[in-house]
PDB file of C-alpha atoms in Angstrom:
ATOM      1  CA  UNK A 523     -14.542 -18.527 -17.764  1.00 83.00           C
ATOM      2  CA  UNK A 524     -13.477 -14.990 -18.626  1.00 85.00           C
ATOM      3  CA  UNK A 525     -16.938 -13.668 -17.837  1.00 88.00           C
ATOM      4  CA  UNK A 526     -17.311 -15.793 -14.622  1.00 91.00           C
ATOM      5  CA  UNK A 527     -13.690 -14.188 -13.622  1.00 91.00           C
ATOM      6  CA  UNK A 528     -14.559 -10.760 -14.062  1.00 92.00           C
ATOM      7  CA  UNK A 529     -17.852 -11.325 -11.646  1.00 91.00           C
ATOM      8  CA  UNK A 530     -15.522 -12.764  -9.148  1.00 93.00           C
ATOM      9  CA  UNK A 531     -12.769 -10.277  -9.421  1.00 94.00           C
ATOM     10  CA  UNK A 532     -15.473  -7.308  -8.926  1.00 91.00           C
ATOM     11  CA  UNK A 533     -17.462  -8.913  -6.136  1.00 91.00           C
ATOM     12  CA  UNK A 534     -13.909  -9.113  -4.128  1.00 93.00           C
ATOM     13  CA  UNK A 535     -13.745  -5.489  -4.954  1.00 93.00           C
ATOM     14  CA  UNK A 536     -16.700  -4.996  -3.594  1.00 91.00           C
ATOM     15  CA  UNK A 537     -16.079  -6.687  -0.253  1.00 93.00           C
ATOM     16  CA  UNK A 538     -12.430  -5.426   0.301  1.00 93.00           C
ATOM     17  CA  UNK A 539     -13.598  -2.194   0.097  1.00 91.00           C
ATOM     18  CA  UNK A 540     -16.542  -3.065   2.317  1.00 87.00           C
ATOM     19  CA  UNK A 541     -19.698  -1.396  -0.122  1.00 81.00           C
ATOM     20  CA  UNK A 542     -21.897  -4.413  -1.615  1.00 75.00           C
ATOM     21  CA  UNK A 543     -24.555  -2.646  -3.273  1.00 68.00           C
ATOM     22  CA  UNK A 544     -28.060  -4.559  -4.895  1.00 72.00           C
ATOM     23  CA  UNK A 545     -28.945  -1.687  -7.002  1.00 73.00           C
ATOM     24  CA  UNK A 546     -27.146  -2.038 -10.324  1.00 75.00           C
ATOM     25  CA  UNK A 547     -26.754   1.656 -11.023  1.00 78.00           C
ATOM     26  CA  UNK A 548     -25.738   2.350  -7.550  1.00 81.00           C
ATOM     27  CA  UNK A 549     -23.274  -0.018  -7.333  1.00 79.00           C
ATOM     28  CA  UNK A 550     -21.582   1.218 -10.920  1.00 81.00           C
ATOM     29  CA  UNK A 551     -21.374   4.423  -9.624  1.00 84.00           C
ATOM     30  CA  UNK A 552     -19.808   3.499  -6.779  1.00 84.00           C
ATOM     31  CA  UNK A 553     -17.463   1.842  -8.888  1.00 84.00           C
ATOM     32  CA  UNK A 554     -15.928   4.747 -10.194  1.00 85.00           C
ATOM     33  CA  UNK A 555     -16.615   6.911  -7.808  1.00 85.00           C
ATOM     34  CA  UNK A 556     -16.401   5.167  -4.213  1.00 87.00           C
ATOM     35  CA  UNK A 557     -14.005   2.440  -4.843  1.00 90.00           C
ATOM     36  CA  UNK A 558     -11.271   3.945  -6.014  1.00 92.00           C
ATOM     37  CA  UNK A 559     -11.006   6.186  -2.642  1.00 92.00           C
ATOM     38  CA  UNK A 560     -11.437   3.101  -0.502  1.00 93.00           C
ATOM     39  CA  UNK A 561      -8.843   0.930  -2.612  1.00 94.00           C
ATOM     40  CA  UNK A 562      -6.492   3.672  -1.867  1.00 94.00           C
ATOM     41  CA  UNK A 563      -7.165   3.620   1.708  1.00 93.00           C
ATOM     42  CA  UNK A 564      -7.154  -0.122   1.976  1.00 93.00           C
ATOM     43  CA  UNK A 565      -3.318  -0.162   0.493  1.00 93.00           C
ATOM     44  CA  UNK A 566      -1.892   2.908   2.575  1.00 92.00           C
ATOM     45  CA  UNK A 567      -3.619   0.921   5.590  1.00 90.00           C
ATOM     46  CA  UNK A 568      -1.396  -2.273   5.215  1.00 89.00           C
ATOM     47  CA  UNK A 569       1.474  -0.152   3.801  1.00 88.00           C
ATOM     48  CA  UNK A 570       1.369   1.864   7.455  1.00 87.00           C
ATOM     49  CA  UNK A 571       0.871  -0.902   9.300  1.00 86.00           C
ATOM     50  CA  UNK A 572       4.737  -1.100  10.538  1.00 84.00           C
ATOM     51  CA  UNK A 573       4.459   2.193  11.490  1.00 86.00           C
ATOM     52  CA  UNK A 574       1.548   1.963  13.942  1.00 85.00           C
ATOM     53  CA  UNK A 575       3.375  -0.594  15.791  1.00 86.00           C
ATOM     54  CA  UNK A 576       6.620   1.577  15.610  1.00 88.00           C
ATOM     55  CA  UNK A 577       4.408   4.484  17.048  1.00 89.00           C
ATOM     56  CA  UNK A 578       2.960   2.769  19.555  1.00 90.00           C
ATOM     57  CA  UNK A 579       6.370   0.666  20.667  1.00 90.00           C
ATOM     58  CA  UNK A 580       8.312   4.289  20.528  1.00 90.00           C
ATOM     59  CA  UNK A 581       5.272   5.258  23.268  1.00 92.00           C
ATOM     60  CA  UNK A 582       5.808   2.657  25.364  1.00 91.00           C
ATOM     61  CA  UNK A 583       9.539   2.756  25.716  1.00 90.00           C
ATOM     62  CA  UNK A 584       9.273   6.702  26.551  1.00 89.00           C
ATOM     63  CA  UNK A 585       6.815   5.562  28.993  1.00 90.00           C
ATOM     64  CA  UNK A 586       9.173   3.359  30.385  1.00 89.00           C
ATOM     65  CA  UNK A 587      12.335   5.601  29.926  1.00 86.00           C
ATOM     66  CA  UNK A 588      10.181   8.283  31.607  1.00 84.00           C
ATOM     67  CA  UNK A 589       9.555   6.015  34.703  1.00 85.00           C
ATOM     68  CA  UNK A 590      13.239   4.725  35.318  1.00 84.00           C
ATOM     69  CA  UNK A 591      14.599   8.611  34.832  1.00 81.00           C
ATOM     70  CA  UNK A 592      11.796   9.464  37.265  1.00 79.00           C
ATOM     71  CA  UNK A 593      12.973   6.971  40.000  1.00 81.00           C
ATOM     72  CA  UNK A 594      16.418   6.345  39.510  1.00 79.00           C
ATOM     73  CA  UNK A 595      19.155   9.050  39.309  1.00 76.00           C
ATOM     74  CA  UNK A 596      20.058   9.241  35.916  1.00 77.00           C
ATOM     75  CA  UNK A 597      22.664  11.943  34.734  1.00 78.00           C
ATOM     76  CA  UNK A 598      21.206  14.899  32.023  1.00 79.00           C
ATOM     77  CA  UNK A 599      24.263  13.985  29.995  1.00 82.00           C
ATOM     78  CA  UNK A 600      22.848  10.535  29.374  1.00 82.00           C
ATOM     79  CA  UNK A 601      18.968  10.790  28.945  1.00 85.00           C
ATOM     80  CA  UNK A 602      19.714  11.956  25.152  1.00 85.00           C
ATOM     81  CA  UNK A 603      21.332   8.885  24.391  1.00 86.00           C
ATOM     82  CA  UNK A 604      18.919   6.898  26.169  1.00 87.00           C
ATOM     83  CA  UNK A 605      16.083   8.440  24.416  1.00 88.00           C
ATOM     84  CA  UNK A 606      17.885   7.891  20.810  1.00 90.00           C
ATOM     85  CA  UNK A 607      18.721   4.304  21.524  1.00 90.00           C
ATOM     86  CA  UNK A 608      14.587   4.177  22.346  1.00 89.00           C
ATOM     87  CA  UNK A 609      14.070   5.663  18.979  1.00 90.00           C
ATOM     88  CA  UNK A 610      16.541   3.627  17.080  1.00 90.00           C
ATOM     89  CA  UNK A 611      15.562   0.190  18.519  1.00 91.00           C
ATOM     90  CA  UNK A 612      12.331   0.530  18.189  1.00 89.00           C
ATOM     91  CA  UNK A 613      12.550   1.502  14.825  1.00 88.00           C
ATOM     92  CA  UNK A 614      14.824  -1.801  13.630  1.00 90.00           C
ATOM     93  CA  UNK A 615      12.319  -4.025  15.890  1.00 88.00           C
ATOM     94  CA  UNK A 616       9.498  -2.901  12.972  1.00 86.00           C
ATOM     95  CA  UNK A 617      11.681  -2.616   9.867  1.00 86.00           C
ATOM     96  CA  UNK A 618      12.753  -6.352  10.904  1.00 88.00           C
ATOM     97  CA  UNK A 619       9.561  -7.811  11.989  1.00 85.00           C
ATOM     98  CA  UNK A 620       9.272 -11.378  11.517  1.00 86.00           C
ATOM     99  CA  UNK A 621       7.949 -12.877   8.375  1.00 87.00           C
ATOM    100  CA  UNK A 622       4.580 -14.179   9.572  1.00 84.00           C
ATOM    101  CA  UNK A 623       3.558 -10.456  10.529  1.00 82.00           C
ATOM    102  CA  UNK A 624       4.216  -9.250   6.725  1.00 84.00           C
ATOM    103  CA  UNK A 625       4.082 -11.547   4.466  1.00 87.00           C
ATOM    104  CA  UNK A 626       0.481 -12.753   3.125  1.00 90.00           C
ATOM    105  CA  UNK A 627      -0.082  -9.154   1.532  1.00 89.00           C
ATOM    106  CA  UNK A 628      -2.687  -8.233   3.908  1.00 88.00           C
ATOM    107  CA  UNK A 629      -5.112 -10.921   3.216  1.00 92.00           C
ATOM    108  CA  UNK A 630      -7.467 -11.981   6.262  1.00 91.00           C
ATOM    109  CA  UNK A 631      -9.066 -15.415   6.364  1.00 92.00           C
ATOM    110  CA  UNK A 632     -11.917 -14.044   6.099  1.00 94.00           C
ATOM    111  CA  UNK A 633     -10.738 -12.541   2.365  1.00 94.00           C
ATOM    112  CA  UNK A 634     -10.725 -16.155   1.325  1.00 95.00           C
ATOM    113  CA  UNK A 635     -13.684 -17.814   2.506  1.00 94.00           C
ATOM    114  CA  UNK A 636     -15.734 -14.882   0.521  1.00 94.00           C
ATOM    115  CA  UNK A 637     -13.679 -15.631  -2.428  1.00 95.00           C
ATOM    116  CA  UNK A 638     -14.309 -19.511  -2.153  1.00 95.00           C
ATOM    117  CA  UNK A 639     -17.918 -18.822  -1.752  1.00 94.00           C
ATOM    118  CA  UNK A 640     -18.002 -16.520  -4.957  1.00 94.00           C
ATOM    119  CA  UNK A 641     -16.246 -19.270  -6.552  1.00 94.00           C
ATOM    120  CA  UNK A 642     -18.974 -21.926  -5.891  1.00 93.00           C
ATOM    121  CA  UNK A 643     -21.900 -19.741  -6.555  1.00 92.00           C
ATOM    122  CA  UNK A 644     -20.640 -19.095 -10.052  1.00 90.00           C
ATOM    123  CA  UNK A 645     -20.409 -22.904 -10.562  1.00 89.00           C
ATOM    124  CA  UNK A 646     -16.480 -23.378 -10.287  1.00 90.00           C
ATOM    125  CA  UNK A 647     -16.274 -27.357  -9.152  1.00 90.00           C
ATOM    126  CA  UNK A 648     -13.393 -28.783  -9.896  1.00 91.00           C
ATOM    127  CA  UNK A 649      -9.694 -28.711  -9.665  1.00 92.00           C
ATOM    128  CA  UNK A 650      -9.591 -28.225 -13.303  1.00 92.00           C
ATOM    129  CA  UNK A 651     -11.731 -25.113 -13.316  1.00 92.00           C
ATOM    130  CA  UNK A 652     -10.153 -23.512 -10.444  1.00 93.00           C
ATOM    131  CA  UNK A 653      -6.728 -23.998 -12.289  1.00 93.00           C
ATOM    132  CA  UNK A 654      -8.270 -22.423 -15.214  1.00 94.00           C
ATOM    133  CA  UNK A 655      -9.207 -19.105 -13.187  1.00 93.00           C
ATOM    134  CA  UNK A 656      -5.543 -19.238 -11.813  1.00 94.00           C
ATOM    135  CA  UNK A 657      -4.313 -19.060 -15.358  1.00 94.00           C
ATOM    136  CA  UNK A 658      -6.653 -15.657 -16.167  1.00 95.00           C
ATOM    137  CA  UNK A 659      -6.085 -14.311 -12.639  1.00 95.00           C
ATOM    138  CA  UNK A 660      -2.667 -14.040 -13.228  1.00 94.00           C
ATOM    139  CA  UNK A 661      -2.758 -12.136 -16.785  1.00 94.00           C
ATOM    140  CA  UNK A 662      -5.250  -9.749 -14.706  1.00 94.00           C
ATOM    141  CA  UNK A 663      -2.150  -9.628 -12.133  1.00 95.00           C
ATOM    142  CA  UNK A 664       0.472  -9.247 -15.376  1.00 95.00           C
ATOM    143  CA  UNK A 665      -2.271  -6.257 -16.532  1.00 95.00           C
ATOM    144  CA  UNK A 666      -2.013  -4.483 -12.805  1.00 95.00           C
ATOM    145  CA  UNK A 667       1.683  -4.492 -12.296  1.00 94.00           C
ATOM    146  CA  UNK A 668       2.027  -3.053 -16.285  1.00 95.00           C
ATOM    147  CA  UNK A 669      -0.379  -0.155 -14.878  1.00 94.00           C
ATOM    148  CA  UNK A 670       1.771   0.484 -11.613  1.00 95.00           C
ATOM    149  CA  UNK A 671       4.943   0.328 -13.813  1.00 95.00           C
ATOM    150  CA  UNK A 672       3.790   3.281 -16.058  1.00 95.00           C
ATOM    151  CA  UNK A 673       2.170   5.249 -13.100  1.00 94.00           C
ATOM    152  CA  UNK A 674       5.761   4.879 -11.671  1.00 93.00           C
ATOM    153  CA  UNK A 675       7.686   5.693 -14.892  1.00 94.00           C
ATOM    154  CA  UNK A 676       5.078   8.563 -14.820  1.00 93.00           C
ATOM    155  CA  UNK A 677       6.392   9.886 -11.592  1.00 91.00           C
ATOM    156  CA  UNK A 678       9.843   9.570 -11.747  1.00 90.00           C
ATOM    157  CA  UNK A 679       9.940  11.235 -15.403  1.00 92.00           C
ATOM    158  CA  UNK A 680       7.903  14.348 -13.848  1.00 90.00           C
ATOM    159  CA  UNK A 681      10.682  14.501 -11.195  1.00 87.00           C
ATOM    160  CA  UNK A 682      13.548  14.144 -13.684  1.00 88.00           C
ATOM    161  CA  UNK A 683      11.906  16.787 -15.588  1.00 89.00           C
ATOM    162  CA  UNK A 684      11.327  19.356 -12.581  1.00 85.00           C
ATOM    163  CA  UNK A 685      15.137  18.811 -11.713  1.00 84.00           C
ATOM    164  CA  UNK A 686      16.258  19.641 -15.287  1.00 86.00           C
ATOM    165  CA  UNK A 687      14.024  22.859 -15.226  1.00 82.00           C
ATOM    166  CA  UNK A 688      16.064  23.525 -11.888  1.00 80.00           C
ATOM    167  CA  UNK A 689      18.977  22.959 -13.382  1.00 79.00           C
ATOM    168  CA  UNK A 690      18.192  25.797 -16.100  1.00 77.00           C
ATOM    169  CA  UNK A 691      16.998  27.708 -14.147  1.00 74.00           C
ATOM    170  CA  UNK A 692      20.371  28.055 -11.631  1.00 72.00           C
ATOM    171  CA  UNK A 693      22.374  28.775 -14.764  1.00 70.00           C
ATOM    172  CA  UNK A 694      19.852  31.757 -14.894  1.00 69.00           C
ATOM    173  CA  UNK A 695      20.647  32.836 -11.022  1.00 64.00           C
ATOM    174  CA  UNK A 696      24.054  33.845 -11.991  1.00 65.00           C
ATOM    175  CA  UNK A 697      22.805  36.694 -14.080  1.00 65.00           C
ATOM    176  CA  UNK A 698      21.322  37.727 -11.177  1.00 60.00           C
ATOM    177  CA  UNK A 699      22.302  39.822  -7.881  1.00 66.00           C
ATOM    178  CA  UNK A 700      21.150  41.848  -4.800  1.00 66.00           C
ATOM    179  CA  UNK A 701      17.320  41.574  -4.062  1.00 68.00           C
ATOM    180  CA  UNK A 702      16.252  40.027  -7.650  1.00 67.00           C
ATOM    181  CA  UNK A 703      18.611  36.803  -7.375  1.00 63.00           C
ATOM    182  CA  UNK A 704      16.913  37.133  -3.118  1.00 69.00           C
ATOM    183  CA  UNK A 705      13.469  36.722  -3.966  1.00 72.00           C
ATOM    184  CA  UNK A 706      14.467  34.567  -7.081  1.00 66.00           C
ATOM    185  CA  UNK A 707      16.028  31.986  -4.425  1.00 67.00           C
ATOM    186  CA  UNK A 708      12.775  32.290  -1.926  1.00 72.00           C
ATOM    187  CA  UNK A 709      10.381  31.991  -5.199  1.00 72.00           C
ATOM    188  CA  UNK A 710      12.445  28.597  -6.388  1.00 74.00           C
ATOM    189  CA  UNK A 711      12.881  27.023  -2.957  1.00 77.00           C
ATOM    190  CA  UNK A 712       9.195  27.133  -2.256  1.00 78.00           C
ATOM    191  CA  UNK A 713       8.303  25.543  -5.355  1.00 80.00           C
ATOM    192  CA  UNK A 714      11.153  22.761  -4.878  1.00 81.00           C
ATOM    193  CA  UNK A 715       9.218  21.992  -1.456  1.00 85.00           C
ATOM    194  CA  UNK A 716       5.845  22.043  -3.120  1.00 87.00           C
ATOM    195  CA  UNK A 717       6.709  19.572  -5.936  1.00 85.00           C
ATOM    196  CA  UNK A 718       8.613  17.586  -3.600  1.00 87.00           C
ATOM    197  CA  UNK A 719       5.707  17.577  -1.476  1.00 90.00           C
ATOM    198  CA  UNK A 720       3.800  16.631  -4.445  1.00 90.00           C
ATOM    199  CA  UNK A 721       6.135  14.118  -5.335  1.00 90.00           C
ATOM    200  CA  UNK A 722       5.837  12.127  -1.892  1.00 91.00           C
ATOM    201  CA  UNK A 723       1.857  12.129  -1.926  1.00 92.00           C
ATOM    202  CA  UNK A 724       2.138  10.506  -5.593  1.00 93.00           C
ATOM    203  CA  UNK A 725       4.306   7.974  -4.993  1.00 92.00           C
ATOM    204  CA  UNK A 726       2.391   6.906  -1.638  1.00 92.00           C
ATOM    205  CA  UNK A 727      -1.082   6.713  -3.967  1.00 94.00           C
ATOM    206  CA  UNK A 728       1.227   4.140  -6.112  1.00 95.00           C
ATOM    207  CA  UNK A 729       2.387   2.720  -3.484  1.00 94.00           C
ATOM    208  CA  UNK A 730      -1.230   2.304  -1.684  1.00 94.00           C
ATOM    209  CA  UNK A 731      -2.588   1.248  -5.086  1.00 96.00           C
ATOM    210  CA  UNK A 732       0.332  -1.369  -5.151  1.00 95.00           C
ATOM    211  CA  UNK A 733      -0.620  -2.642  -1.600  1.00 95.00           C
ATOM    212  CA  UNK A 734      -4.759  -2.758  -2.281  1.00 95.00           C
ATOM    213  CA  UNK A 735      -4.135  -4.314  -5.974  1.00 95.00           C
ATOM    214  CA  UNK A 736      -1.480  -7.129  -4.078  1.00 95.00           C
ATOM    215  CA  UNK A 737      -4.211  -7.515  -1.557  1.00 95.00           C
ATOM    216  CA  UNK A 738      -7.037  -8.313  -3.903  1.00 96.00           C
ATOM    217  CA  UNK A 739      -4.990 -11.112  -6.424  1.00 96.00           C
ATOM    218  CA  UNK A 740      -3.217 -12.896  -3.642  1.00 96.00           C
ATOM    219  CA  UNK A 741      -6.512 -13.170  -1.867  1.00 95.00           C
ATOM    220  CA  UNK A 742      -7.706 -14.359  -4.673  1.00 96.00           C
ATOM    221  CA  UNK A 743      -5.206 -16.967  -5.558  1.00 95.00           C
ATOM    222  CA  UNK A 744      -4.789 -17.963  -1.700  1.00 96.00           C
ATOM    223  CA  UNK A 745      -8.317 -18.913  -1.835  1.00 95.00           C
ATOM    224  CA  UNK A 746      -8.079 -21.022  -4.894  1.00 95.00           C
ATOM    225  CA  UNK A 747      -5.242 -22.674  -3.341  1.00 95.00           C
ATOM    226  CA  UNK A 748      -7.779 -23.795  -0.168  1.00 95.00           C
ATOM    227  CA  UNK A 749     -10.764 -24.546  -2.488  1.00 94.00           C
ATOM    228  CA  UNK A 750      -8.217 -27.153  -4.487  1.00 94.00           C
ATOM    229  CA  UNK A 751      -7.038 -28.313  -0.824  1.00 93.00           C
ATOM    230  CA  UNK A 752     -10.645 -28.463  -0.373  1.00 92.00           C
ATOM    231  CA  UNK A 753     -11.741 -30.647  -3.588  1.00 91.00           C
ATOM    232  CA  UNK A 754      -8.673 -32.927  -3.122  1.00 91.00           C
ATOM    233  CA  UNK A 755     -10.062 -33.692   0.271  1.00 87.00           C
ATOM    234  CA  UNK A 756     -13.731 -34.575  -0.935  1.00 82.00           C
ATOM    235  CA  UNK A 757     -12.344 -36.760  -3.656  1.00 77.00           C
ATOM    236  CA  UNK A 758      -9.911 -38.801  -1.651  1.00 74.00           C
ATOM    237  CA  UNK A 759     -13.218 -39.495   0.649  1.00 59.00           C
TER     238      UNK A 759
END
């Protein structure tokens, strides 16, 4: 069972990130070279989904703002206001979307009928067996989220960190004065954007690597879910 779960677990890997290779060698050094680009992109995909449809119902309000201002006589005074409420609304419309929009991790039906099919070709037939996969599918999952745990502690530690070195460092400014404590300032503000900068771009490759990994073990366990639906069925026939 654990052998027949890794096969399953990389063949999903495989199709989520859409490169299904026959070649053996190829397809291992896609593995560590390929897939790890695409998994990234596959979880900052579903992550900015909200804000696609934020973007495009921000464009179509304008568009609509812009046509009432156009025809009706509406005040300069009140077209700022009018344009913030725009913003605003649109912007709680996709932080409060409904549930059914969000909430199956960004797995497509499609997800689970390749998983199902993987699951019959490598001889999983029962109930009993499918349960069994459930049970190592979700130390896999406990595995993942220990991973994403550390590359978060990682993150926030290197922050902490930075801001103690700040700290030092302003107790240093006060020896200063005139042009030296100027272009110490510039030098330090710069490199508080940078690592900020930093900062944001590492947390959204956690966050996208959170997204991809949530992806691939709920479609997994959605499809063994069906294929047990599935079984019931043909043994109540």
């Amino acid at each position: 069972m654990f052998e027949l779960t890794q096969k399953i677990i990389s063949q999903t890997e495989a199709y989520l990130v859409g490169f299904e290779a026959r070649n053996k060698h190829l397809n291992k050094i896609a593995r560590w070279l390929w897939f790890p680009l695409m998994y990234l992109v596959l979880g900052l995909k579903d992550f900015f989904k909200p804000t696609k449809f934020w973007w495009l119902l921000l464009f179509a309000l304008f568009l609509l703002l812009g046509v009432v201002i156009e025809n009706f006589e509406i005040s300069k005074e009140v077209t700022p206001y009018l344009f913030n409420f725009c913003f605003y609304f649109s912007m709680v419309l996709a932080i409060f979307s409904m549930p059914s929009t969000y909430a199956y991790y960004g797995v497509e039906k499609e997800y689970l009928s390749k998983v199902i099919t993987l699951m019959k070709k490598e001889g999983i037939r029962t109930v009993g067996e499918v349960e069994l996969f459930e049970q190592i599918i979700e130390k896999v999952h406990d595995r993942i989220n220990s991973r994403i745990s550390f590359y978060k502690w990682l993150v926030g530690m290197t922050w902490t960190l930075y801001l103690l070195y700040i700290n030092i460092e302003t107790k240093f400014f006060t020896t200063l004065s005139g042009e030296e404590l100027s272009l110490a300032l510039s030098k330090n503000v710069s490199t508080f954007i940078m690592t900020g900068l930093a900062t944001l771009a590492a947390l959204s490759l956690v966050v996208g690597y959170k997204r991809a990994s949530e992806t691939l073990v709920k479609s997994i366990e959605f499809a063994c879910v069906d294929y047990k639906a599935i079984l019931l069925k043909k043994s109540n026939v």
